[in-house]
Each structure stands twice: as structure tokens, then as C-alpha cells.
XYZ file of C-alpha atoms in Angstrom:
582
model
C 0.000 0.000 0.000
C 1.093 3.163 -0.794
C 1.885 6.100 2.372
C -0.851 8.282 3.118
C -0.208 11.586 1.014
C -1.259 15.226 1.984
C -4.039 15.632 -0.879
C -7.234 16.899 0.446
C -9.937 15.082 0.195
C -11.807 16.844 -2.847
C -8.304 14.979 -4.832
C -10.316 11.749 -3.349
C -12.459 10.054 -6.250
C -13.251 13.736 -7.452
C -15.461 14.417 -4.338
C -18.131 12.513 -5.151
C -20.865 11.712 -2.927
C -22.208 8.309 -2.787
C -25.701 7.313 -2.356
C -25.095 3.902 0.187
C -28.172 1.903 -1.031
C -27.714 2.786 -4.716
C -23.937 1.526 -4.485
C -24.703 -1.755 -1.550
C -28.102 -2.691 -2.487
C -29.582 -4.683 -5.646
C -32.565 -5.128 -7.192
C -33.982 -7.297 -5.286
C -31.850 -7.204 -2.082
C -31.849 -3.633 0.592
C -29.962 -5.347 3.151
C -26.867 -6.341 4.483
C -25.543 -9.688 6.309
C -23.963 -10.184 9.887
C -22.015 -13.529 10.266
C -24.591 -15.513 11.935
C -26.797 -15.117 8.644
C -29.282 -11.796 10.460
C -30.288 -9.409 7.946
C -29.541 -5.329 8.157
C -31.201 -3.208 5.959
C -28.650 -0.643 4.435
C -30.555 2.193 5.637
C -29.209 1.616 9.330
C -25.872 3.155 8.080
C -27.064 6.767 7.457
C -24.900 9.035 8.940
C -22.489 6.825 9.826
C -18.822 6.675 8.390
C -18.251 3.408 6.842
C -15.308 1.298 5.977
C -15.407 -0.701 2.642
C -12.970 -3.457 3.373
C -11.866 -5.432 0.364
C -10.308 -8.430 1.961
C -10.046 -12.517 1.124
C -9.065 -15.480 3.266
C -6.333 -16.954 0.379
C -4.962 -13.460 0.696
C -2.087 -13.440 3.488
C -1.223 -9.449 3.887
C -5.389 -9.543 4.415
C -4.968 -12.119 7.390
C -2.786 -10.306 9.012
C -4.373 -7.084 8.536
C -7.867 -8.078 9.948
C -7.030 -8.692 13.559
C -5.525 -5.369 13.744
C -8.956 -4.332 11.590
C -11.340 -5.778 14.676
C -9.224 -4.591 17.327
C -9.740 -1.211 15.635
C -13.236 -1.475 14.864
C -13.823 -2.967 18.963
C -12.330 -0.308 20.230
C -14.511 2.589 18.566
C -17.657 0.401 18.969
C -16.619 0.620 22.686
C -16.231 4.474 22.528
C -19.717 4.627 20.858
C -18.406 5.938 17.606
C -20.825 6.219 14.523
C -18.614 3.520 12.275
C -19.226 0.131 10.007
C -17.669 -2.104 8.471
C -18.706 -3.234 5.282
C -16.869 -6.761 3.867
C -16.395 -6.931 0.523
C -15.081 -10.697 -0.011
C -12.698 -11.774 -3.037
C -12.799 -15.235 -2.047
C -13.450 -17.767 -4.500
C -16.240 -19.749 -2.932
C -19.086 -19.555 -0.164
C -17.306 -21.993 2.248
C -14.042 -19.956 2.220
C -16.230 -16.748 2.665
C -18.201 -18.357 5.647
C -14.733 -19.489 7.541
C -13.358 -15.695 6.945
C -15.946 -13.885 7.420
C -17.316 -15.972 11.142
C -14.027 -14.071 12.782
C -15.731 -10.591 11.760
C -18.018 -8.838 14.028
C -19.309 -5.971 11.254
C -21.593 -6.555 7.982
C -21.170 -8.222 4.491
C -22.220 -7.784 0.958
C -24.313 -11.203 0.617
C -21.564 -14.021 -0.999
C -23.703 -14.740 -3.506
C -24.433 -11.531 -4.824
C -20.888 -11.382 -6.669
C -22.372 -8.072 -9.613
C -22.718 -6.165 -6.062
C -18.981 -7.321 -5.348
C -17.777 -6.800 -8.465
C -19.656 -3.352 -9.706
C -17.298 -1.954 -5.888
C -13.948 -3.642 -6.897
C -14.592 -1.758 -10.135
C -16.251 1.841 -8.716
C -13.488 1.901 -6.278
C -11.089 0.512 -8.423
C -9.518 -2.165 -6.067
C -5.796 -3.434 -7.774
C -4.582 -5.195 -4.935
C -5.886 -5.975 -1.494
C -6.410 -5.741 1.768
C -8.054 -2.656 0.524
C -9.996 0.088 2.694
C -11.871 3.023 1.801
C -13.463 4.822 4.286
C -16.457 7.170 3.090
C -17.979 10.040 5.354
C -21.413 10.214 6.848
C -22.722 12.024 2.877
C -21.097 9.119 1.129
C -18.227 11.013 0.620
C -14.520 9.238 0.141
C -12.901 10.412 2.999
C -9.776 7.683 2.562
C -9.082 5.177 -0.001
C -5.736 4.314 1.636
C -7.546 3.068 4.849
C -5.154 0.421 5.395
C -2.526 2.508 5.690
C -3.871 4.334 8.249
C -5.639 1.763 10.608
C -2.318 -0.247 9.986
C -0.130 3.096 11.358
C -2.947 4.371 13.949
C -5.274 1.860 14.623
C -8.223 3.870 15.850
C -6.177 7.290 16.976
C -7.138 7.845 12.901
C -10.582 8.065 13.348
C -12.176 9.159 11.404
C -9.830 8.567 9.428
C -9.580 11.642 7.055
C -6.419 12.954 5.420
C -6.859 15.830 7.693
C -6.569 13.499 10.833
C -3.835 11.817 9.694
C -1.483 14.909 8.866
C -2.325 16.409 12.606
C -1.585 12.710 13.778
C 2.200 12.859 12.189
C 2.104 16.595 13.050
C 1.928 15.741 16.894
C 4.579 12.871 16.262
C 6.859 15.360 14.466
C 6.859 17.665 17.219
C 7.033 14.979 20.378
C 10.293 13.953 18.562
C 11.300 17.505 18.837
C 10.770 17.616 22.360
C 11.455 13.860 22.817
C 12.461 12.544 26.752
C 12.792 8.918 27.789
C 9.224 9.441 29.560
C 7.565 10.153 26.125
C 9.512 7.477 24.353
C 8.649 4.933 27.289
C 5.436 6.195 29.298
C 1.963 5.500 28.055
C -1.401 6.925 29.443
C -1.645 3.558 30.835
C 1.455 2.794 32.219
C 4.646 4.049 33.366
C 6.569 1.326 34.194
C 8.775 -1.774 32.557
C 8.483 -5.309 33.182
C 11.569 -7.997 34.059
C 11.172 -11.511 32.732
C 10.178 -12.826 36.240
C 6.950 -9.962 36.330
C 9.053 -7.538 38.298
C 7.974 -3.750 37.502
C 10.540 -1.701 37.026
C 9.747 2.364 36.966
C 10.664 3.907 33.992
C 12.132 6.884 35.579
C 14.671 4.350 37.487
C 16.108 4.320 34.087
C 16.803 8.352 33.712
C 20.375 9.338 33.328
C 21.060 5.927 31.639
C 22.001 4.776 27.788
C 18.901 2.932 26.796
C 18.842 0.513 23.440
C 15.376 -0.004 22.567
C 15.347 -3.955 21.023
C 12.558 -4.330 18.578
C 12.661 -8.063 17.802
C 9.964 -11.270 17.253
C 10.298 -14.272 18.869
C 11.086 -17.544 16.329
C 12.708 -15.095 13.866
C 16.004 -16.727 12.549
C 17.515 -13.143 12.597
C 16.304 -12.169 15.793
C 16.953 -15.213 17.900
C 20.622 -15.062 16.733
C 20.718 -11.534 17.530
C 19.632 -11.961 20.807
C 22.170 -14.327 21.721
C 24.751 -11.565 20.380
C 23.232 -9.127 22.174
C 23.263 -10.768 26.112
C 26.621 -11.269 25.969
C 27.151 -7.995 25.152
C 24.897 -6.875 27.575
C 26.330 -9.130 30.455
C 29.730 -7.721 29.362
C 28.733 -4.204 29.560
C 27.131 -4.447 33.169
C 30.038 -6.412 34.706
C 31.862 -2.743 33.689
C 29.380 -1.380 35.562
C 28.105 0.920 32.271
C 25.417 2.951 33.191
C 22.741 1.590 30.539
C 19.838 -0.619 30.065
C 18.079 -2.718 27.040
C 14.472 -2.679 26.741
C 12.868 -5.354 24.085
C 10.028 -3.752 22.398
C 8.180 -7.114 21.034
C 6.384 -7.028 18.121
C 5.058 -11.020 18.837
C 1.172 -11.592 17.508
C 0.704 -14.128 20.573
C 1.670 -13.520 24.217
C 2.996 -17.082 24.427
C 5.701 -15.943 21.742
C 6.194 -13.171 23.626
C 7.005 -14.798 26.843
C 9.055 -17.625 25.292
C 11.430 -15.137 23.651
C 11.472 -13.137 26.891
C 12.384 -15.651 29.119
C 15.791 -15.680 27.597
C 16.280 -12.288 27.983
C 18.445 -10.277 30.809
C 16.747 -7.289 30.542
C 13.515 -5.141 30.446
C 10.434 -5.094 28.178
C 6.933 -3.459 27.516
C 4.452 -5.280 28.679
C 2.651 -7.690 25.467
C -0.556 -6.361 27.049
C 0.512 -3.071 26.000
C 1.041 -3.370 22.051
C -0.334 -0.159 21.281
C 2.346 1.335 22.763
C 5.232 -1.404 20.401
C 3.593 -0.613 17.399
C 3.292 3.570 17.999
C 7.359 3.304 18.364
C 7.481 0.794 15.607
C 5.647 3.759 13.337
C 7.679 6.259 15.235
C 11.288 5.247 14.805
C 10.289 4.723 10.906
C 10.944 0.591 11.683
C 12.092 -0.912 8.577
C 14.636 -4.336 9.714
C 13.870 -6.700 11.861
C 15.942 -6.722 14.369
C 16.345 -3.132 15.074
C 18.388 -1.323 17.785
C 17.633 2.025 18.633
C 20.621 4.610 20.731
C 18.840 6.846 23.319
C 21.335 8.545 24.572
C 20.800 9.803 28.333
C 18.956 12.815 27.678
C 16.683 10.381 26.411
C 16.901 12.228 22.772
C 18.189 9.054 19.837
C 21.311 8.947 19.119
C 21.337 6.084 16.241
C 17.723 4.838 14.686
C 19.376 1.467 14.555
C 23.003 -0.217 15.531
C 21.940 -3.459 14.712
C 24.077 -3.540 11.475
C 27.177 -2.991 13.709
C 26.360 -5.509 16.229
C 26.158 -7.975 13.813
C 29.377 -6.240 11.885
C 31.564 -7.147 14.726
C 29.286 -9.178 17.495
C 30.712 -9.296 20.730
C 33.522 -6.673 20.124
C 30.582 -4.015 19.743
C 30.619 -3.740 23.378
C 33.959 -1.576 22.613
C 31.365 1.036 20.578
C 29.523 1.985 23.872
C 28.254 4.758 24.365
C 28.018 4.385 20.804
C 28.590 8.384 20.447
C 30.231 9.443 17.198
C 34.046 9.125 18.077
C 33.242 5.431 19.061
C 31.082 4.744 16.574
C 34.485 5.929 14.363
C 36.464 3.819 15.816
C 34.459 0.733 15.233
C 34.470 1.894 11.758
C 38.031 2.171 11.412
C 38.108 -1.357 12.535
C 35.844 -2.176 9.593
C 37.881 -0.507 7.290
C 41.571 -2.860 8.532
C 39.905 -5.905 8.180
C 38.621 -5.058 4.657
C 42.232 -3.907 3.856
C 43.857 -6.828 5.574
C 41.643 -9.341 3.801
C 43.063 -12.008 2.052
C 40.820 -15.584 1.014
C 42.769 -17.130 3.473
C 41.184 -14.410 6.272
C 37.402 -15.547 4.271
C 37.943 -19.753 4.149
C 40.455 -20.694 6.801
C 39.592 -21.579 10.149
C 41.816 -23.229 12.307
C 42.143 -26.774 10.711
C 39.170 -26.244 8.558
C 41.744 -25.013 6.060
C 40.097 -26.648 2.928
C 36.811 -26.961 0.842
C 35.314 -29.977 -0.745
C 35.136 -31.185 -4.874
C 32.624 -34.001 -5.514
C 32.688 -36.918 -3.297
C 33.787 -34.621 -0.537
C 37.484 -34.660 -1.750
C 39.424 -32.068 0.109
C 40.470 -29.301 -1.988
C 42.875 -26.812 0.377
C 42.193 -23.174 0.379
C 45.862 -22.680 -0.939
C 45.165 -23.597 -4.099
C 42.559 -20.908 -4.874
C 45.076 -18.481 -3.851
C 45.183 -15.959 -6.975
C 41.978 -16.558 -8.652
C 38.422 -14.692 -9.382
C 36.219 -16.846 -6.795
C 32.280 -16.139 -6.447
C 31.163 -17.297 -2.759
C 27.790 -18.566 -3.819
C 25.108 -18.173 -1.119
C 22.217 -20.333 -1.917
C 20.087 -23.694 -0.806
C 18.066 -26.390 -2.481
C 14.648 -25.390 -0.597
C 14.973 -21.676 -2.512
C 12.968 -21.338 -5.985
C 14.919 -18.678 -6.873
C 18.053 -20.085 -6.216
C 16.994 -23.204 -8.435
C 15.872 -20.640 -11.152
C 19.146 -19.147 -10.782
C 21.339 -22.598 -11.060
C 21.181 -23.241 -14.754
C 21.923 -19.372 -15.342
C 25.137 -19.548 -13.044
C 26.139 -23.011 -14.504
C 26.156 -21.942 -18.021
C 27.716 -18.603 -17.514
C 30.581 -20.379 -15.125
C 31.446 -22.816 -18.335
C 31.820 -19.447 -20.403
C 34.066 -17.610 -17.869
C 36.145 -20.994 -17.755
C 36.951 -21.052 -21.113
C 37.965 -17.990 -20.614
C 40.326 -18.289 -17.747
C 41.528 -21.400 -15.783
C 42.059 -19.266 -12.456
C 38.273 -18.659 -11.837
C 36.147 -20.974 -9.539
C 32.730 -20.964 -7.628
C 32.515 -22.048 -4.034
C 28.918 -23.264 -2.794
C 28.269 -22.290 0.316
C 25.145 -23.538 1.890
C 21.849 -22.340 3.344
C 20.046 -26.430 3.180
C 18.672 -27.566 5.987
C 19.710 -31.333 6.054
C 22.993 -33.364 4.671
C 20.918 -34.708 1.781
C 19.495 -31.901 0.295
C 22.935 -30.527 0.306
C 24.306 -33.332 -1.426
C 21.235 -33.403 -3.839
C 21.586 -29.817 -4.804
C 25.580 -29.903 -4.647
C 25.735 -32.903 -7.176
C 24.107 -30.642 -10.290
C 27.033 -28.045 -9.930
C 30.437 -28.147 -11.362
C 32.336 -26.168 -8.531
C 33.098 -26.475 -5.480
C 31.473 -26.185 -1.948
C 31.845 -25.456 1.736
C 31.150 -29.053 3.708
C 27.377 -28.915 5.011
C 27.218 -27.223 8.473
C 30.283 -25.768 8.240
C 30.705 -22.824 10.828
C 32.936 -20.680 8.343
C 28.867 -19.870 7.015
C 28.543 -17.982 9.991
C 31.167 -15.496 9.688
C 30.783 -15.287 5.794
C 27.266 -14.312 6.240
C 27.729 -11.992 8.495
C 30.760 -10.117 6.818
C 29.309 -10.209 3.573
C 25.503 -9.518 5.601
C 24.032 -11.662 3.057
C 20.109 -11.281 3.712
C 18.737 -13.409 1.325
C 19.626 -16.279 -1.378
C 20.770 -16.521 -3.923
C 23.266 -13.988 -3.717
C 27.134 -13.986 -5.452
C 30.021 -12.314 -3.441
C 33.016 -11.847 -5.889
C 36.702 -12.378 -4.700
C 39.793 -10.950 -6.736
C 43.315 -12.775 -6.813
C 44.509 -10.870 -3.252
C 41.690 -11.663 -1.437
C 39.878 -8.447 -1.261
C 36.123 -8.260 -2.068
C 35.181 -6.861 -5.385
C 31.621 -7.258 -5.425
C 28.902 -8.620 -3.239
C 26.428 -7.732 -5.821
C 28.083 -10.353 -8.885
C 24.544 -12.093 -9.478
C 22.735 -8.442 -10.457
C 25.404 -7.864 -12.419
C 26.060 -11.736 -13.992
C 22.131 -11.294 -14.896
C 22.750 -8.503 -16.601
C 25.779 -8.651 -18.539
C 26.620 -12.503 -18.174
C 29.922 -13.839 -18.435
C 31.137 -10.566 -20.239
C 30.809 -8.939 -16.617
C 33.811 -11.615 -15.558
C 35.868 -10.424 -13.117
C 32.808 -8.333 -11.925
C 35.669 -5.091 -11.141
C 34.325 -1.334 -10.846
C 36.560 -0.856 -14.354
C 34.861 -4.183 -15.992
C 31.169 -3.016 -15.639
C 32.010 0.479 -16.786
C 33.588 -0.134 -19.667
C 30.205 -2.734 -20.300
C 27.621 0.388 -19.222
C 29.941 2.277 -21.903
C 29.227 0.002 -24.910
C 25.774 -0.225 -24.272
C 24.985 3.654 -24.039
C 27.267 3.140 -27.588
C 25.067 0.799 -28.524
C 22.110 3.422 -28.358
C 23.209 5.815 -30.180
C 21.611 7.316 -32.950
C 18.639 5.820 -31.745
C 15.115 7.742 -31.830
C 14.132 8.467 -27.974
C 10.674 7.817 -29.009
C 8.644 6.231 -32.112
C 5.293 5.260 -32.508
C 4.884 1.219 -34.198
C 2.085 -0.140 -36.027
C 2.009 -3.162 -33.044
C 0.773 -0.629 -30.595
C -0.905 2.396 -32.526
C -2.556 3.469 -29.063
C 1.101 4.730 -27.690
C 4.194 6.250 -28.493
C 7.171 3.827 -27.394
C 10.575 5.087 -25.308
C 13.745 3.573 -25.649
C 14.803 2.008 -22.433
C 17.367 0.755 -20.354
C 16.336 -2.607 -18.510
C 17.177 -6.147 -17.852
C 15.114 -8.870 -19.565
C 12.114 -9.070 -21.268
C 9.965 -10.445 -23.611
C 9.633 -9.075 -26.961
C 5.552 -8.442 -27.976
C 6.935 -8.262 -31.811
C 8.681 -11.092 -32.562
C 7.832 -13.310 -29.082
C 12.011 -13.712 -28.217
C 13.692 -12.587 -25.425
C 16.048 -9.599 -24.994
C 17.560 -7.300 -22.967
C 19.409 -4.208 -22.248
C 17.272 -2.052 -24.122
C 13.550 -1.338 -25.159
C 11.123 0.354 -27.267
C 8.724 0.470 -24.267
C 4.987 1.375 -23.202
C 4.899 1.310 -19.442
C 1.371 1.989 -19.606
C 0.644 -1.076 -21.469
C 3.638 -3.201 -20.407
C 4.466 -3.312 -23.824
C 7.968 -4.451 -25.022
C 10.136 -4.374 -29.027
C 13.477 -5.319 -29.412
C 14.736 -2.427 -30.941
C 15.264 -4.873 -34.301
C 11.880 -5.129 -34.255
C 10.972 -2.024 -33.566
C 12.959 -0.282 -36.397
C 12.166 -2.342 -38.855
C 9.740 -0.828 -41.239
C 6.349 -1.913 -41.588
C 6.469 -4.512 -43.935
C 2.411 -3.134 -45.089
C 4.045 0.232 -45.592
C 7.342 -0.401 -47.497
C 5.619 -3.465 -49.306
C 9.526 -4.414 -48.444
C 9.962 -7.946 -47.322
C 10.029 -8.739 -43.739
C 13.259 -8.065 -41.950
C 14.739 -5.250 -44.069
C 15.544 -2.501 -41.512
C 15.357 1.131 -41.384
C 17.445 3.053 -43.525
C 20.258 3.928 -42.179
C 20.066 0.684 -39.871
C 22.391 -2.499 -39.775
C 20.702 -5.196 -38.103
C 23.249 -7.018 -35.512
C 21.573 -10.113 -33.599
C 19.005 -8.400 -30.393
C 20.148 -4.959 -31.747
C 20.138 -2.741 -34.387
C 22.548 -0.214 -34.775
C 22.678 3.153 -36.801
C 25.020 2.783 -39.740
């Protein structure tokens, strides 16, 4: 969904009014349905502001929007607030409907009437969903993005114009300004912190103090790991006796979670029964990763929106960071910058007697013999889709590179989850691997900070990292980007911008009279002309998703020219996907 902009409302749909029956109601049907099958005639939601909530069980970002949906909608039913919900189901049959729709306490559109259904999608035209559009007590549009803002504010929003939601950031804008651990920290409902054992702990206690805000879920790969990082850290840091204190802001859905993750946990949290308050600091420290470690300093203004990047940069050692002010913060990054500088492939795949990696049959291949070459440290597992897309591509390009040049290899390394799918997705490749389980993963990973498979990190003859972006760049250029340096990919970005010239910016084509097409630069695609693939650049209609080759495209129409098919432009050579100005 997109962010909640600062267009008044009259920008909304035009301003139109709508009349609720004539847009809810059908011929033969004035009412409305509750869950356990009573009827409400549409005329009970005069005056009231209404939510049209386009939503569908097979839909997950619509699961887990709708419990935040009905704790909204509970809580201004509770305040007495003039408001309805209206479901508007995109499931695909009654039975699916029925299961959804029994864990929502506001009205329906009757299942079966699917022109009512569809005539909204297309009145409000709905692209995606969950989808919420909130109309005023006249009918008016007072929010299409309502998901946005019940997601953000829950039912603070209410009711829920743009005008609401600007004073809303307005008043977040300016408590940042005048930001104190007690307005960070303190809600209307509490002002205290909770140990894992159900201690309170005031939150004033903690004035004076460095305090790292830990915003984290429970079961997360990334966060549990963190966490373990993190105590040891923290128990190293209060054996100094440093004046600070962690406080794990959970974003767990279920309170079991919640107190499974915290029972690990040395330090202090916000109460689960308080997740208004998580999610408001969520929304107010702009979240983005998960995990995320926010720097108050102890004037209780923020020092860093997030340090978890360096804690998992250099792990324990971060300790050596705190206060985390700017000149330590430098020095940690001066420590970055020697390791990068001392880095040799030994540094990457030695460690202690693991000193080797393995060929097929898990023959020992020792590090020293990849001394000197181009390696690629491939990151990837058999469970991944895109990583299986992504084999055949890396295979064939690997052959072509060497051809090229005997001092180039790949090393696998990992991400399966047992022996044999390791072995099973090992056996199709023609490189070679780190064994299964290995712990070198560990510190790979986290130096390279690989957050998702498949990714390519590429390795020059000294050691030193040239790229950790080789697959973007293999995908784009193939082997011709080989050995992936900053000189290598600019001298490839030259030729193509050569390959352009002389080229019309724009032309209109008999295969799509409705437009005028662009040239563009882009990765692949599939040619509406002549149904083959190309790449690098376009004749393109982003309106219509419409792709030529340029070939195609500056070829002249064969009903115009009465020329036979294939004769280009004058003035045009034809060369393979391209064709280039004579």
C-alpha cells in the first residue's frame, strides 16, 4: 500500500458523494448480512462513516491485517463511535467466505451476490488488497488508503480523514522535537517496565542511563541469533558497571511468543498487554529491519535509529562502541575498514584446521590452491525457488568464464537444511562447496551480511572483495561482466549507451498504434513483436507493459514499405538483439 499523502480530500475520487443503497443494495436485495446469517437493511448506516474493506481469506497481507482491523473497529464500537464495516469478499467460494468472514463482528455484501462485489472492486477501483476506503457520513470518500492508516494508527485515525492523519504525524513530528525517555517509554496507561520474572521496574529508574530499545519477534532466525549476540554484550557491559539498560520492544502476535522469547532475555520489556504502545514506536522510529536497535542517549533524545548492522558487523567486540557516540562509533568503523584492507581468502575460508573446501565426493580441496583466482562465494540452498531458477543461469555462464580463464572458480556455500538436500543440490554443480554445516557460514554471512539467497560475493586474486552484488550484475551482462571489477562493468555500461546511439528516444509502431514507445534501459524481457527474449534495451509502453526489441521495432512496416520482412530502417544495420545506426 502506498503512504498516506497530503491531498485533500476533494483529490479523493473527485469528491463525489455516494448514495449507500444505490452503491450496496440490488434489485432485489436492501440489506446487508452479519455472520450468523441476520439481515440489516442498508438504511441503518445513514450518517455513519463506513469502511469498505476489500479483503479474502487466500490473501495473506489480508490475514494479518484483519485482527488489527477488529481490534480497531472494537475499540470505537466501545467508545460509541458512529462507524461500520462493510466486507467486501474476493474469495473464490461460499465456504471460504463463511470461515473468513465468522471471525468478523461488522456486515457483508451477501456471498452470492458477486455483480454487487464486483460493480465496488470496479467503482473503487480495487488493484490489490487488503483494501480500505473509508467514506464520510454524505457518502463522501474520505480515505481510499484506509489500510494505511488503521495499519499506522489503529483507531487514533478516526475518522480517518487525510486531515486526521497529517495532525496525527504533526503531533509525532513535534514529540520527537521535544522527545524525553518518559515520552519514548510512558503510556497513558502505564509508566513502568516489566523484568522476565513480572518484576515492575519504573521507567524513571532508568533516567540518566544509555537505553537501546530492542525491537525483535520471537522464532525469527535473525532475531533469535541476535539476541544471543546481544546478552553477551549486555552481560559484558554491566560487569563494567556501564550505566545503561536494554528494553525489548516485542512485536510477537501471541503472548505465548512473547514470553518464550522473553524468558531468555536479561533485561527489560513493555508489557505484550501493551502493544499499542510497540507498534506507535514501531511507526515512530520509521521501523524498517527486523531486528532493530535504537541509541537513546541519556537525555533520552536518539542517538542512532538502529546499531543493529554494527552488532552484527563485529558481534561481541561491539561492546567496545559503547556509548556508541560518534568518536566510538568511528572507531568501530576504522576497525571495519583494517579488516577489509587486511583481507586475504585465506582471512574468508580458513579456520583453524578447517583449512580446505570440498570437490565431488567430498574430496578435500585446500584453500591454498585458490590463492590468486576470481572466486564467487555462492550463497544459496536447495529449498529456494529462486536459487533453483538461478542454477542453470550460473552453470552456463561459469562454463563461459572458464573457457575464458583457468584461475576462476565458484565455491557453494550452503543455506540447506539437512545433509541430503545438500548433497542433492551440490551434485548438479560443477564447482566447489563449503562441507554442510560448516561454521565458516557464519562469519561469511555476516561479513558479507548476506540477507537473502541466492546472492554472489566476488573475490579478486589478493583476497579483497570486489563485489557482493556479482549475481545483479552476472544477470545482466553474463559472463562478459567476468571479473565483476568497478573498471569491468564500466567499460560494459559504456558500450551499451554506444550501442544506443543514434537511436530515436521515441517512435510510434504499427504493433501498438494506441502509444508512443521510449527507448529504455532494462534487464530482460519479452519481446511483444517477434515473441524472443532480450535485454538491455527497449522500445517500451509502461502503460501497457508493452515491449520491441529495438530490431523489431525499427524495422519498417512490412504493409508500408511493401519491403519484405526483416529489411531494416534506412540507415540501420541489423546485428543479432540490436540494431545499430550505420
Amino acid at each position: 500500500m502506498a503512504t498516506v499523502g497530503g491531498e485533500d480530500n476533494g483529490a479523493v475520487n473527485g469528491g463525489e458523494c455516494h448514495d449507500l443503497k444505490s452503491i450496496l443494495a440490488a434489485d432485489e436485495r436492501d440489506f446487508l448480512v452479519r455472520n450468523n446469517g441476520d439481515q440489516v437493511n442498508i438504511a441503518n448506516l445513514e450518517g455513519k462513516t463506513v469502511g469498505l474493506n476489500f479483503s479474502a481469506s487466500w490473501c495473506p497481507p489480508c490475514r494479518r491485517f484483519t485482527p488489527k482491523l477488529i481490534e480497531t473497529y472494537g475499540e470505537l464500537s466501545s467508545e460509541g463511535k458512529d462507524f461500520e464495516i462493510v466486507f467486501v469478499s474476493g474469495d473464490r467460494d461460499g465456504d471460504s467466505f463463511n470461515g473468513y468472514f465468522s471471525k468478523m463482528p461488522w456486515l457483508a455484501i451477501p456471498f452470492s451476490d458477486s455483480k454487487a462485489r464486483d460493480r465496488l472492486n470496479e467503482l473503487f477501483k480495487v488493484r490489490g488488497i487488503p483494501h480500505l476506503v473509508i467514506l464520510g457520513a454524505r457518502g463522501e470518500v474520505l480515505n481510499e488508503k484506509g489500510v494505511q492508516a488503521v495499519r499506522e494508527y489503529g483507531s487514533e485515525a478516526y475518522p480517518f480523514t487525510l486531515e486526521k492523519i497529517n495532525k496525527l504525524k504533526e503531533e509525532e513530528e513535534a514529540a520527537k522535537r521535544e522527545q524525553t525517555l518518559q515520552t519514548v517509554l510512558v503510556s497513558p496507561s502505564r509508566d513502568y517496565l516489566i523484568s522476565n520474572n513480572g518484576n515492575k521496574v519504573s521507567v524513571s529508574e532508568l533516567e540518566g542511563k544509555v537505553v537501546l530499545l530492542y525491537f525483535t519477534i520471537n522464532g525469527r532466525k535473525p532475531c533469535d541469533k541476535f539476541t544471543l549476540v546481544l546478552a553477551r554484550i549486555y552481560r559484558n557491559l554491566k560487569e563494567r558497571g556501564e550505566s545503561f539498560e536494554v528494553v525489548m520492544v516485542s512485536l510477537d502476535e501471541e503472548e505465548s511468543s512473547f514470553k518464550e522469547g522473553f524468558a531468555t532475555m536479561p533485561w527489560l520489556a513493555i508489557p505484550f498487554q501493551d502493544k499499542k504502545s510497540c507498534e506507535k514506536l514501531a511507526r515512530y522510529f520509521e521501523l524498517r529491519p527486523i531486528p532493530t536497535l535504537v541509541v537513546l542517549g541519556a537525555d533520552g533524545k536518539t542517538l542512532h535509529k538502529n546499531i543493529a548492522e554494527v552488532v552484527e558487523e563485529h558481534g561481541e567486540e561491539a561492546w567496545e562502541g559503547f556509548p556508541f557516540s560518534q568518536d566510538k562509533m568511528d572507531v568501530l568503523a576504522e576497525k571495519v575498514k583494517a579488516k577489509l584492507e587486511a583481507q586475504t581468502l585465506e582471512s574468508l575460508l580458513v579456520s583453524g584446521e578447517l583449512d580446505y573446501v570440498i570437490g565431488k565426493d567430498g574430496v578435500k580441496v585446500p584453500v591454498s590452491e585458490l590463492m590468486g583466482k576470481n572466486i564467487l562465494l555462492y550463497f544459496s540452498a536447495k529449498w529456494c525457488g529462486p536459487c533453483r531458477a538461478f542454477l542453470p543461469k550460473l552453470i552456463e555462464e561459469y562454463s563461459k568464464i572458464k573457457d575464458k580463464d583457468g584461475a576462476f572458480e565458484v565455491v557453494f556455500i550452503s543455506s540447506d537444511r539437512d545433509q541430503n538436500s545438500f548433497e542433492d543440490f551440490f551434485s548438479g554443480m560443477p564447482w566447489l562447496a563449503l562441507p554442510f554445516g560448516d561454521e565458516r557460514k557464519k562469519s561469511l554471512n555476516r561479513i558479507f551480511k548476506i540477507r537473502g539467497i541466492p546472492s554472489l560475493v566476488a573475490i579478486g586474486p589478493t583476497g579483497k572483495t570486489v563485489t557482493t552484488d556479482a549475481r545483479h550484475l552476472l544477470m545482466i551482462h553474463g559472463a562478459d561482466a567476468y571479473p565483476f571489477t568497478e573498471e569491468r562493468i564500466k567499460q560494459l555500461e559504456d558500450q551499451i549507451e554506444e550501442m544506443a546511439k543514434g537511436w530515436p528516444e521515441k517512435l510510434k509502431h504499427d504493433l501498438h498504434e494506441e502509444h508512443e514507445l521510449a527507448l529504455t534501459r532494462c534487464g530482460r524481457y519479452g519481446c511483444d513483436g517477434c515473441d524472443g527474449l532480450g535485454e538491455k534495451w527497449s522500445y517500451r509502453c509502461t502503460e501497457c507493459n508493452f515491449d520491441l526489441h529495438p530490431r523489431c521495432a525499427l524495422v519498417e512496416n512490412k504493409e508500408k514499405t511493401g519491403e519484405e520482412q526483416g529489411k531494416t530502417k534506412e540507415g540501420y544495420v541489423c546485428e543479432g538483439d540490436v540494431c545499430r545506426k550505420a
